[in-house]
Rosetta silent file (secondary structure, phi, psi, omega in degrees, C-alpha in Angstrom):
SEQUENCE: MMAAVAIIVIWGIGWTMNLALSRGGHRSAGWAAPLIFGLTLLLIWEVGVRLGEVSPIILPPPSAIAVTFMASLPILWADFAQTILKGALTGYVLGALAAFAVAVMVDRSDFLTRGVLPVGAFMAALPIVGTAPIFVKWLGSDWPSKAAVVGVMVFFPILVNTVAGLRDTSAMQRDLMRTYGAGYWPSLLKLRVPAAMPFVFNGLKIATTLALIGAIVAEFFGSPTVGMGFRISTSVGQLALDLVWAEIVVAALAGSAFYGAMAMIEKRLTFWHPSQRK
SCORE:     score description
SCORE:     0.000 S_00000001
   1 L     0.000  -41.710  179.266 -105.653  -35.630    8.069 S_00000001
   2 H   -79.355  -26.023  179.190 -105.768  -32.983    5.081 S_00000001
   3 H   -69.493  -48.634  173.781 -103.425  -30.617    6.760 S_00000001
   4 H   -54.375  -48.085  161.872 -100.874  -33.431    7.105 S_00000001
   5 H   -53.082  -56.506  169.700 -101.241  -34.681    3.508 S_00000001
   6 H   -30.406  -64.749 -163.784 -101.079  -31.093    2.321 S_00000001
   7 H   -75.351  -15.998 -177.871  -97.998  -30.285    4.144 S_00000001
   8 H   -95.474  -21.793  173.187  -96.011  -33.857    2.899 S_00000001
   9 H   -69.702  -68.854 -157.944  -97.059  -32.854   -0.869 S_00000001
  10 H   -71.090  -27.344  168.457  -95.718  -29.148   -0.736 S_00000001
  11 H   -59.467  -45.513 -162.165  -92.465  -30.690    1.098 S_00000001
  12 H   -73.125  -37.286  167.745  -92.184  -33.119   -1.440 S_00000001
  13 H   -54.805  -47.424 -177.566  -92.569  -30.500   -4.445 S_00000001
  14 H   -72.647  -29.093  166.129  -89.939  -28.307   -2.834 S_00000001
  15 H   -69.432  -38.335 -178.182  -87.487  -31.198   -2.185 S_00000001
  16 H   -65.837  -47.301  177.587  -87.987  -32.390   -5.813 S_00000001
  17 H   -62.059  -56.318 -178.502  -87.354  -28.807   -7.278 S_00000001
  18 H   -58.635  -33.421  163.118  -84.332  -28.098   -5.230 S_00000001
  19 H   -72.339  -21.028 -179.701  -82.722  -31.651   -6.155 S_00000001
  20 H   -66.247  -61.405 -168.069  -83.538  -30.601   -9.872 S_00000001
  21 H   -64.030  -34.801 -167.803  -81.476  -27.483   -9.286 S_00000001
  22 H   -71.564  -46.756 -177.249  -78.391  -29.333   -7.333 S_00000001
  23 H   -70.507  -44.086 -171.204  -78.147  -32.042  -10.212 S_00000001
  24 H   -66.690  -23.555 -174.664  -78.579  -29.786  -13.043 S_00000001
  25 L    72.502   30.365  165.383  -75.925  -27.528  -11.892 S_00000001
  26 L   -53.123  125.874 -177.167  -77.679  -24.172  -12.558 S_00000001
  27 L   -51.627  -31.464  175.054  -76.031  -21.150  -12.103 S_00000001
  28 L   -76.696    1.029 -172.133  -79.023  -19.686  -10.186 S_00000001
  29 H   -81.056  -17.763  170.825  -79.066  -22.527   -7.733 S_00000001
  30 H   -65.941  -43.897 -174.050  -76.997  -20.564   -5.218 S_00000001
  31 H  -105.316  -29.149  161.764  -79.770  -18.126   -4.492 S_00000001
  32 H   -13.518  -67.009 -164.674  -82.463  -20.302   -5.965 S_00000001
  33 H   -78.015  -24.722 -173.398  -82.452  -23.105   -3.756 S_00000001
  34 H   -88.122  -30.881 -175.343  -82.664  -20.910   -0.242 S_00000001
  35 H   -64.679  -61.911 -178.614  -85.566  -19.138   -2.008 S_00000001
  36 H   -68.844  -26.001  162.815  -87.396  -22.111   -2.693 S_00000001
  37 H   -87.126   -6.035  153.724  -86.964  -23.609    0.620 S_00000001
  38 H   -80.849  -34.802  173.550  -88.271  -20.578    2.200 S_00000001
  39 H   -67.887  -40.511  172.769  -91.255  -20.404    0.204 S_00000001
  40 H   -43.978  -68.239 -171.890  -91.795  -24.144    0.987 S_00000001
  41 H   -53.869  -29.282  178.314  -91.762  -23.513    4.692 S_00000001
  42 H   -76.659  -36.366 -177.817  -94.153  -20.419    4.214 S_00000001
  43 H   -75.026  -41.798  166.277  -96.648  -22.294    2.289 S_00000001
  44 H   -30.576  -41.182 -173.802  -96.480  -25.253    4.806 S_00000001
  45 H   -80.736  -39.342  170.710  -97.091  -22.813    7.435 S_00000001
  46 H   -59.108  -78.125 -175.323 -100.127  -21.120    5.590 S_00000001
  47 H   -37.658  -59.814  169.743 -101.503  -24.405    4.635 S_00000001
  48 H   -51.116  -36.517  174.691 -101.308  -26.017    7.972 S_00000001
  49 H   -76.858  -38.304  166.748 -102.699  -23.353    9.893 S_00000001
  50 H   -58.869  -67.345 -179.490 -105.733  -22.970    7.471 S_00000001
  51 H   -71.323  -16.444  174.796 -106.338  -26.439    7.146 S_00000001
  52 L   -79.267  -15.718 -163.278 -105.606  -27.321   10.660 S_00000001
  53 L    47.596   46.699 -174.940 -107.591  -24.713   11.709 S_00000001
  54 L   -68.741  140.912 -175.002 -105.385  -23.124   14.125 S_00000001
  55 L   -73.843  153.102  176.625 -106.501  -20.023   15.986 S_00000001
  56 L   -58.984  -40.588  173.283 -105.110  -16.894   14.954 S_00000001
  57 L   -46.455  -47.716 -173.711 -104.395  -16.291   18.651 S_00000001
  58 L   -89.386  -49.511 -164.227 -101.949  -18.952   18.688 S_00000001
  59 L  -155.994  100.033  174.316 -100.229  -18.951   15.422 S_00000001
  60 L   -68.000  162.249  162.931 -101.494  -16.355   12.379 S_00000001
  61 L   -77.330  147.320 -174.486 -101.017  -17.348    8.920 S_00000001
  62 H   -44.891  -34.623 -169.851  -98.262  -15.734    6.965 S_00000001
  63 H   -69.065  -43.351  168.753 -100.885  -13.928    4.762 S_00000001
  64 H   -40.274  -55.939 -168.772 -102.556  -12.345    7.780 S_00000001
  65 H   -63.091  -36.165 -167.081  -99.158  -11.178    8.951 S_00000001
  66 H   -67.205  -60.451 -168.655  -98.215   -9.888    5.360 S_00000001
  67 H   -54.510  -34.276 -178.425 -101.611   -7.869    5.530 S_00000001
  68 H   -76.791  -43.342 -170.689 -100.959   -6.552    8.889 S_00000001
  69 H   -58.551  -51.119  176.596  -97.263   -5.762    8.001 S_00000001
  70 H   -62.027  -35.118 -177.530  -98.555   -3.487    5.009 S_00000001
  71 H   -76.534  -32.928 -164.289 -101.446   -1.750    7.041 S_00000001
  72 L   -95.014   21.729 -172.107  -98.952   -1.196   10.000 S_00000001
  73 H   -59.590  -63.321 -165.353  -95.848    0.463    7.962 S_00000001
  74 H   -60.785  -75.636 -165.460  -95.832    3.841    9.754 S_00000001
  75 H   -42.720  -31.630 -172.572  -96.004    2.047   13.188 S_00000001
  76 H   -76.825  -48.801 -172.107  -93.274   -0.694   12.050 S_00000001
  77 H   -63.632  -42.658  178.104  -90.962    2.297   10.808 S_00000001
  78 H   -68.538  -26.964 -179.245  -91.092    4.322   14.041 S_00000001
  79 H   -77.845  -28.251  173.158  -90.482    1.217   16.082 S_00000001
  80 H   -78.724  -21.356  164.751  -87.763    0.361   13.829 S_00000001
  81 H   -69.747  -43.801 -173.198  -85.923    3.821   14.148 S_00000001
  82 H   -85.670   -1.802  171.447  -86.298    3.927   17.794 S_00000001
  83 H  -113.300  -30.744 -174.036  -84.976    0.471   18.301 S_00000001
  84 H  -103.284  -46.597  178.765  -82.722   -0.392   15.698 S_00000001
  85 H   -78.201  -35.270  179.884  -81.364    3.142   14.436 S_00000001
  86 H   -82.265  -88.499 -167.745  -81.316    4.840   17.944 S_00000001
  87 H   -51.347  -68.175 -169.108  -80.742    2.121   20.342 S_00000001
  88 H   -73.991  -36.046  179.459  -79.012   -0.751   18.778 S_00000001
  89 H   -76.013  -33.710  164.252  -76.696    1.045   16.178 S_00000001
  90 H   -59.935  -22.690 -163.511  -75.743    3.780   18.601 S_00000001
  91 H   -99.197  -28.975  167.163  -74.841    1.243   21.147 S_00000001
  92 H   -51.665  -47.625  176.996  -72.992   -0.892   18.767 S_00000001
  93 H   -72.386  -48.038 -173.248  -70.716    1.708   17.404 S_00000001
  94 H   -64.303  -59.120  169.192  -69.997    3.203   20.926 S_00000001
  95 H   -47.374  -44.321  150.569  -69.405   -0.384   22.081 S_00000001
  96 H   -47.006  -74.343  167.190  -67.076   -1.013   19.327 S_00000001
  97 H   -35.260  -58.425  177.128  -65.196    1.683   19.573 S_00000001
  98 H   -49.637  -59.134  177.660  -64.699    1.274   23.437 S_00000001
  99 H   -34.409  -66.379 -176.145  -63.772   -2.384   22.574 S_00000001
 100 H   -53.652  -55.559 -163.051  -61.089   -1.248   19.947 S_00000001
 101 H   -81.895  -18.818  171.829  -59.509    1.194   22.321 S_00000001
 102 H   -78.187  -33.231  154.371  -59.375   -1.277   25.289 S_00000001
 103 H   -55.105  -35.908 -178.580  -57.799   -3.561   23.243 S_00000001
 104 H   -73.384  -35.263  174.553  -55.081   -1.719   22.263 S_00000001
 105 H   -55.670  -43.938 -171.063  -54.361   -0.868   26.125 S_00000001
 106 H   -61.653  -24.706 -163.221  -54.823   -4.523   26.885 S_00000001
 107 H   -89.612  -10.118 -179.508  -52.256   -5.513   24.196 S_00000001
 108 H   -89.185  -20.001 -162.992  -49.712   -2.955   25.589 S_00000001
 109 L  -126.821  129.964  163.793  -50.065   -4.029   29.309 S_00000001
 110 H   -77.052  -23.181  174.979  -49.703   -7.459   30.726 S_00000001
 111 H   -56.355  -54.757 -177.195  -51.301   -5.946   33.970 S_00000001
 112 H   -78.219  -18.216  168.202  -54.577   -5.219   32.122 S_00000001
 113 H   -66.101  -34.149  176.186  -54.447   -8.667   30.165 S_00000001
 114 H   -82.836  -11.522 -176.030  -54.710  -10.309   33.520 S_00000001
 115 H   -96.547  -50.261 -172.827  -57.158   -7.926   34.759 S_00000001
 116 H   -71.699  -32.205 -168.340  -59.620   -6.684   32.079 S_00000001
 117 H   -69.129  -46.197 -179.339  -60.038   -9.928   30.305 S_00000001
 118 H   -87.749   -6.046  167.721  -61.532  -12.032   33.176 S_00000001
 119 H   -66.780  -46.805 -172.052  -63.647   -8.744   34.304 S_00000001
 120 H   -72.318  -31.596  167.001  -64.887   -8.744   30.817 S_00000001
 121 H   -62.964  -44.710  159.137  -65.858  -12.357   30.969 S_00000001
 122 H   -56.841  -34.644 -178.400  -67.941  -11.728   34.031 S_00000001
 123 H   -70.207  -34.024 -170.830  -69.630   -8.783   32.532 S_00000001
 124 H   -61.189  -40.357 -179.695  -70.241  -11.005   29.196 S_00000001
 125 L   -93.484   14.739  177.238  -71.987  -13.309   31.495 S_00000001
 126 L   -77.909  143.116 -169.287  -74.334  -11.095   33.374 S_00000001
 127 L   -84.196  136.063 -166.802  -77.980  -11.955   32.020 S_00000001
 128 H   -78.157    0.026  179.505  -79.377   -8.841   30.165 S_00000001
 129 H   -89.361   -5.798 -177.947  -82.682   -9.251   32.193 S_00000001
 130 H   -96.354  -38.651 -157.934  -80.437   -8.077   35.163 S_00000001
 131 H   -87.057  -35.987 -164.929  -78.408   -5.325   33.493 S_00000001
 132 H   -47.806  -57.335 -178.131  -81.482   -3.806   31.466 S_00000001
 133 H   -61.231  -36.839  173.854  -83.481   -2.617   34.511 S_00000001
 134 H   -56.628  -47.430 -178.885  -80.562   -0.929   35.916 S_00000001
 135 H   -74.190  -24.149 -178.582  -79.543    1.141   32.957 S_00000001
 136 H   -68.964  -35.987 -167.147  -83.366    2.156   32.413 S_00000001
 137 H   -80.787  -54.575 -173.798  -83.160    3.480   36.298 S_00000001
 138 H   -55.497  -56.638 -152.161  -79.776    5.132   35.540 S_00000001
 139 H  -115.180   -8.110  177.952  -80.388    6.654   32.033 S_00000001
 140 L   100.342  172.065 -176.620  -84.281    6.801   31.661 S_00000001
 141 L   -90.754   17.762  171.168  -86.684    5.012   29.599 S_00000001
 142 L  -106.725 -159.837 -163.848  -85.628    6.207   26.337 S_00000001
 143 H   -58.879  -16.497  177.995  -83.261    5.056   23.713 S_00000001
 144 H   -53.285  -38.895 -165.281  -80.016    5.927   25.672 S_00000001
 145 H   -67.952  -28.592 -179.252  -80.521    3.316   28.242 S_00000001
 146 H   -62.461  -58.106 -171.777  -80.867    0.749   25.243 S_00000001
 147 H   -51.382  -40.699 -175.291  -77.990    1.955   23.538 S_00000001
 148 H   -66.175  -50.404  178.716  -76.039    1.531   26.879 S_00000001
 149 H   -55.199  -38.165  174.694  -77.345   -2.135   27.242 S_00000001
 150 H   -62.582  -56.869 -166.457  -76.163   -2.810   23.495 S_00000001
 151 H   -60.669  -27.155 -179.414  -72.738   -1.326   24.334 S_00000001
 152 H   -72.188  -42.191  174.859  -72.206   -3.557   27.503 S_00000001
 153 H   -72.994   -7.238 -165.752  -73.240   -6.634   25.206 S_00000001
 154 H  -122.859  -23.063 -174.903  -71.141   -6.049   22.109 S_00000001
 155 H   -66.787  -57.271 -172.337  -68.180   -4.868   24.166 S_00000001
 156 H   -54.791  -59.512 -179.139  -66.887   -8.297   25.378 S_00000001
 157 H   -54.412  -49.642  175.047  -67.071  -10.349   22.048 S_00000001
 158 H   -62.805  -54.393  172.903  -65.262   -7.588   20.156 S_00000001
 159 H   -39.818  -72.162 -170.759  -62.806   -7.178   22.618 S_00000001
 160 H   -63.017  -33.097  166.384  -61.621  -10.544   22.892 S_00000001
 161 H   -67.228  -15.810 -166.694  -61.474  -11.101   19.178 S_00000001
 162 H   -81.585  -42.871 -171.064  -59.647   -7.897   18.667 S_00000001
 163 H   -70.256  -32.143 -175.512  -57.020   -8.807   21.309 S_00000001
 164 H   -79.271  -22.043 -160.726  -56.546  -12.265   19.732 S_00000001
 165 H   -76.196  -50.282  179.593  -56.430  -10.735   16.400 S_00000001
 166 H   -73.953  -11.370 -174.716  -53.247   -8.395   17.431 S_00000001
 167 L   -91.368   -6.900 -169.802  -51.544  -11.407   19.131 S_00000001
 168 L   -75.573  -18.405 -157.817  -51.894  -13.379   15.678 S_00000001
 169 L   -91.421  133.879  176.344  -48.968  -12.129   13.942 S_00000001
 170 L   -38.649  154.312  153.191  -45.631  -14.473   13.810 S_00000001
 171 H   -69.750  -20.163  164.524  -42.520  -13.579   15.718 S_00000001
 172 H   -60.824  -49.774 -174.761  -40.617  -13.621   12.344 S_00000001
 173 H   -61.046  -34.378  177.429  -42.963  -10.829   11.345 S_00000001
 174 H   -77.404  -42.263  179.991  -42.571   -8.543   14.362 S_00000001
 175 H   -73.705  -26.926 -166.911  -38.684   -8.959   14.232 S_00000001
 176 H   -77.270  -38.351  166.111  -38.935   -8.218   10.756 S_00000001
 177 H   -62.742  -66.695  168.691  -40.733   -4.722   11.649 S_00000001
 178 H   -25.036  -49.889 -178.107  -38.217   -4.302   14.339 S_00000001
 179 H   -49.285  -65.810  174.767  -35.492   -4.643   11.563 S_00000001
 180 H   -61.335  -10.024  174.959  -36.745   -1.888    9.780 S_00000001
 181 L    90.881   20.435 -170.699  -36.842    0.280   12.864 S_00000001
 182 L   -94.212  132.869 -178.365  -40.455    0.443   13.497 S_00000001
 183 L   -68.132 -155.135 -162.036  -41.799    1.355   16.712 S_00000001
 184 H   -81.270  -61.172 -170.684  -44.825    0.137   18.442 S_00000001
 185 H   -77.478   -5.659  165.909  -47.474    2.028   16.605 S_00000001
 186 H   -72.813  -36.844 -176.755  -46.058    1.980   13.062 S_00000001
 187 H   -62.667  -30.419 -177.052  -46.077   -2.053   13.728 S_00000001
 188 H   -69.258  -49.854 -158.262  -49.668   -1.721   15.040 S_00000001
 189 H   -91.340  -35.160 -153.000  -51.056    0.267   12.181 S_00000001
 190 H   -94.723  -28.461 -160.699  -48.763   -1.291    9.332 S_00000001
 191 H  -116.721  -53.825 -160.722  -48.734   -5.106   10.694 S_00000001
 192 H   -93.792  -21.661  173.265  -50.773   -6.172   13.446 S_00000001
 193 H   -67.702  -57.784  163.384  -53.906   -4.149   12.726 S_00000001
 194 H   -53.117  -32.504  171.278  -54.373   -5.706    9.125 S_00000001
 195 H   -74.009  -37.190  174.939  -53.699   -9.059   10.426 S_00000001
 196 L   -74.015    5.480 -163.087  -56.223   -8.804   13.059 S_00000001
 197 H   -61.043  -62.637 -179.953  -58.906   -7.463   10.654 S_00000001
 198 H   -35.475  -44.493  179.332  -60.550  -11.380   10.318 S_00000001
 199 H   -67.613  -33.006  166.499  -60.652  -11.655   14.067 S_00000001
 200 H   -74.272  -55.398  172.155  -62.371   -8.087   14.331 S_00000001
 201 H   -29.685  -34.906 -177.184  -64.678   -8.894   11.736 S_00000001
 202 H   -76.341  -39.923  174.520  -65.586  -12.008   13.551 S_00000001
 203 H   -72.348  -28.526 -179.234  -66.428  -10.236   16.663 S_00000001
 204 H   -65.964  -29.524 -177.083  -68.329   -7.452   14.754 S_00000001
 205 H   -84.471  -40.075  164.906  -70.564  -10.142   13.083 S_00000001
 206 H   -38.941  -56.468 -173.651  -71.255  -11.627   16.399 S_00000001
 207 H   -72.198  -12.453  168.547  -72.098   -8.393   17.849 S_00000001
 208 H   -61.079  -59.714  170.700  -74.763   -7.794   15.297 S_00000001
 209 H   -59.177  -56.010  177.096  -77.250  -10.115   16.667 S_00000001
 210 H   -46.767  -43.074  172.574  -76.361   -9.225   19.977 S_00000001
 211 H   -63.906  -28.052  169.314  -76.972   -5.557   19.459 S_00000001
 212 H   -85.542  -29.121  170.802  -80.546   -6.224   18.356 S_00000001
 213 H   -63.207  -58.470 -168.952  -81.460   -8.835   20.990 S_00000001
 214 H   -61.333  -42.570 -163.920  -80.229   -6.337   23.723 S_00000001
 215 H   -62.566  -62.753 -137.545  -81.905   -3.192   21.971 S_00000001
 216 H   -83.345  -33.842  173.487  -85.265   -5.034   21.536 S_00000001
 217 H   -69.708  -35.699  171.466  -85.222   -6.973   25.220 S_00000001
 218 H   -64.190  -24.526  171.454  -84.306   -3.715   27.054 S_00000001
 219 H   -53.471  -26.924 -176.741  -87.269   -2.368   26.003 S_00000001
 220 H   -64.607  -28.003 -170.744  -89.270   -4.853   28.007 S_00000001
 221 H   -92.501   -9.975  163.810  -88.098   -3.038   31.191 S_00000001
 222 L   132.904  128.632 -157.642  -89.608    0.451   30.164 S_00000001
 223 L  -158.107  150.299  166.385  -89.335    2.343   26.982 S_00000001
 224 L   -67.357  177.800 -175.224  -91.666    5.264   25.724 S_00000001
 225 L   -77.954   47.782  178.780  -94.776    4.422   23.619 S_00000001
 226 L  -157.729  145.425  175.702  -92.635    3.236   20.829 S_00000001
 227 L   145.691  158.304  174.908  -90.197    0.898   20.193 S_00000001
 228 H   -76.116  -53.595  177.660  -90.170   -2.950   18.807 S_00000001
 229 H   -42.462  -52.442  168.124  -89.895   -4.295   22.319 S_00000001
 230 H   -59.538  -26.726 -178.592  -92.642   -2.347   23.389 S_00000001
 231 H   -88.944  -38.191 -176.302  -94.898   -2.969   20.826 S_00000001
 232 H   -55.747  -43.074  178.635  -94.171   -6.792   20.977 S_00000001
 233 H   -76.874  -36.676  168.971  -95.146   -6.895   24.806 S_00000001
 234 H   -57.032  -33.861 -171.136  -98.128   -4.458   24.395 S_00000001
 235 H   -91.711  -33.095  170.971  -99.506   -6.518   21.240 S_00000001
 236 H   -53.950  -54.699 -172.586  -99.085   -9.865   23.173 S_00000001
 237 H   -67.283  -36.342  169.310 -101.074   -8.564   26.008 S_00000001
 238 H   -64.962  -15.914 -175.351 -103.778   -7.540   23.494 S_00000001
 239 L    76.662   31.151 -177.720 -103.568  -10.897   21.849 S_00000001
 240 L   -80.760   54.659 -175.665 -102.608   -8.828   18.272 S_00000001
 241 H   -49.714  -45.327 -171.373 -100.108  -11.836   17.328 S_00000001
 242 H   -62.266  -11.001  172.814 -100.107  -10.852   13.634 S_00000001
 243 H   -79.862  -56.246 -167.718  -98.293   -7.343   14.841 S_00000001
 244 H   -54.047  -35.172  172.934  -96.090   -9.276   16.987 S_00000001
 245 H   -79.741  -28.577  156.430  -94.843  -11.355   13.868 S_00000001
 246 H   -43.926  -48.700 -176.737  -94.797   -8.161   11.850 S_00000001
 247 H   -71.961  -41.879  168.161  -92.548   -6.938   14.325 S_00000001
 248 H   -55.369  -36.308 -171.326  -90.327  -10.436   14.229 S_00000001
 249 H   -70.249  -51.971  178.246  -90.336   -9.941   10.715 S_00000001
 250 H   -54.641  -18.326  171.709  -88.798   -6.501   10.605 S_00000001
 251 H   -74.846  -40.979 -176.283  -86.312   -7.740   13.180 S_00000001
 252 H   -71.992  -32.961  171.244  -85.163  -10.517   11.182 S_00000001
 253 H   -57.842  -62.345 -173.653  -84.925   -8.399    7.877 S_00000001
 254 H   -51.952  -49.719  177.072  -82.875   -5.811   10.014 S_00000001
 255 H   -57.662  -35.124  177.178  -80.804   -8.470   11.565 S_00000001
 256 H   -91.365  -29.897  169.683  -79.997   -9.976    8.371 S_00000001
 257 H   -67.980  -39.827 -168.360  -78.971   -6.685    6.536 S_00000001
 258 H   -61.493  -72.781  178.708  -76.956   -5.757    9.533 S_00000001
 259 H   -63.698  -13.494  163.332  -75.072   -8.746    9.317 S_00000001
 260 H   -89.805   -9.563  171.915  -74.871   -8.936    5.765 S_00000001
 261 H   -84.530  -25.161 -178.635  -73.442   -5.429    5.547 S_00000001
 262 H   -94.305  -16.894  157.014  -70.452   -6.329    7.993 S_00000001
 263 H   -56.711  -40.580 -176.279  -69.972   -9.694    5.754 S_00000001
 264 H   -79.283  -36.049  178.231  -69.481   -7.410    2.688 S_00000001
 265 H   -55.208  -52.837 -156.684  -67.348   -4.857    4.523 S_00000001
 266 H   -72.319  -41.458 -168.817  -65.170   -7.739    5.654 S_00000001
 267 H   -74.151  -22.542  179.640  -64.776   -9.235    2.114 S_00000001
 268 H   -84.894  -37.383 -171.948  -63.852   -5.837    0.709 S_00000001
 269 H  -100.516  -13.902  166.001  -61.106   -5.138    3.331 S_00000001
 270 L  -131.853   66.815  164.430  -59.838   -8.461    3.782 S_00000001
 271 L   -73.060  -16.087  170.576  -59.693  -10.178    0.309 S_00000001
 272 L   -91.292   22.708  169.865  -56.366  -11.147    0.861 S_00000001
 273 L   -82.628  150.329  159.898  -57.200  -13.712    3.602 S_00000001
 274 H   -40.521  -43.900  172.088  -57.703  -17.217    2.868 S_00000001
 275 H   -67.403  -15.410  162.482  -61.375  -17.469    3.924 S_00000001
 276 H  -106.127   11.731  152.993  -62.290  -15.087    1.199 S_00000001
 277 L   -46.854  138.010  162.395  -60.729  -16.916   -1.573 S_00000001
 278 L  -116.144    0.000    0.000  -62.839  -18.932   -3.732 S_00000001
């Protein structure tokens, strides 16, 4: 009963503060409102677990997770480097480069359009729990097999968006380029690739989350004694849920930073697009 009352009070205070910010028209409302909302949720979590006497094996409080996070920084950094920097980023870059190359080939060939895209759709539908063990058997349990899984996962969304973007130019724009005597490659580089950038970045942003998910899940099927997926699976078996949540925090921060970096690059390169105008 006390936990329920405390949660209602905390939620009411957070709601009132955000309402006051929105009505007051403060310049800080853009970042203060989500900050207050996040802190409200964390406080509700902490108070609910403490007053509700929830077992830390089921759900540890945020304070315990924070203590474990600070005490396990060397372990968390080693897992981050293994899973994110080696597995996820390497697979992301390789998958993106392959998708761009295939998109140009598909754009030039109707045969490839009819053949590659359906096959890509089939590959995208393959479950990671089925493909990850295969790559682990082929490439071993270290990060190259995780990079391969990530590459396959990010390939199709980037490919589809890039092909759609390359075909987004109007017939008048293409005719104008031909009037100037521009061949395929000058038209591609000066007209179609710039016009395709919003589509390309849409695929790249979607792939950021897929890359992290693929790298972490792939480690459940074989990895050395380091990595976020390895740490999560072993910590669950040891009932060390605070370390599991610490790894989840690292994954969430990495995913947000990765997506934010792509969004920032997109804003710099596609400032001319209506979606970037305020």
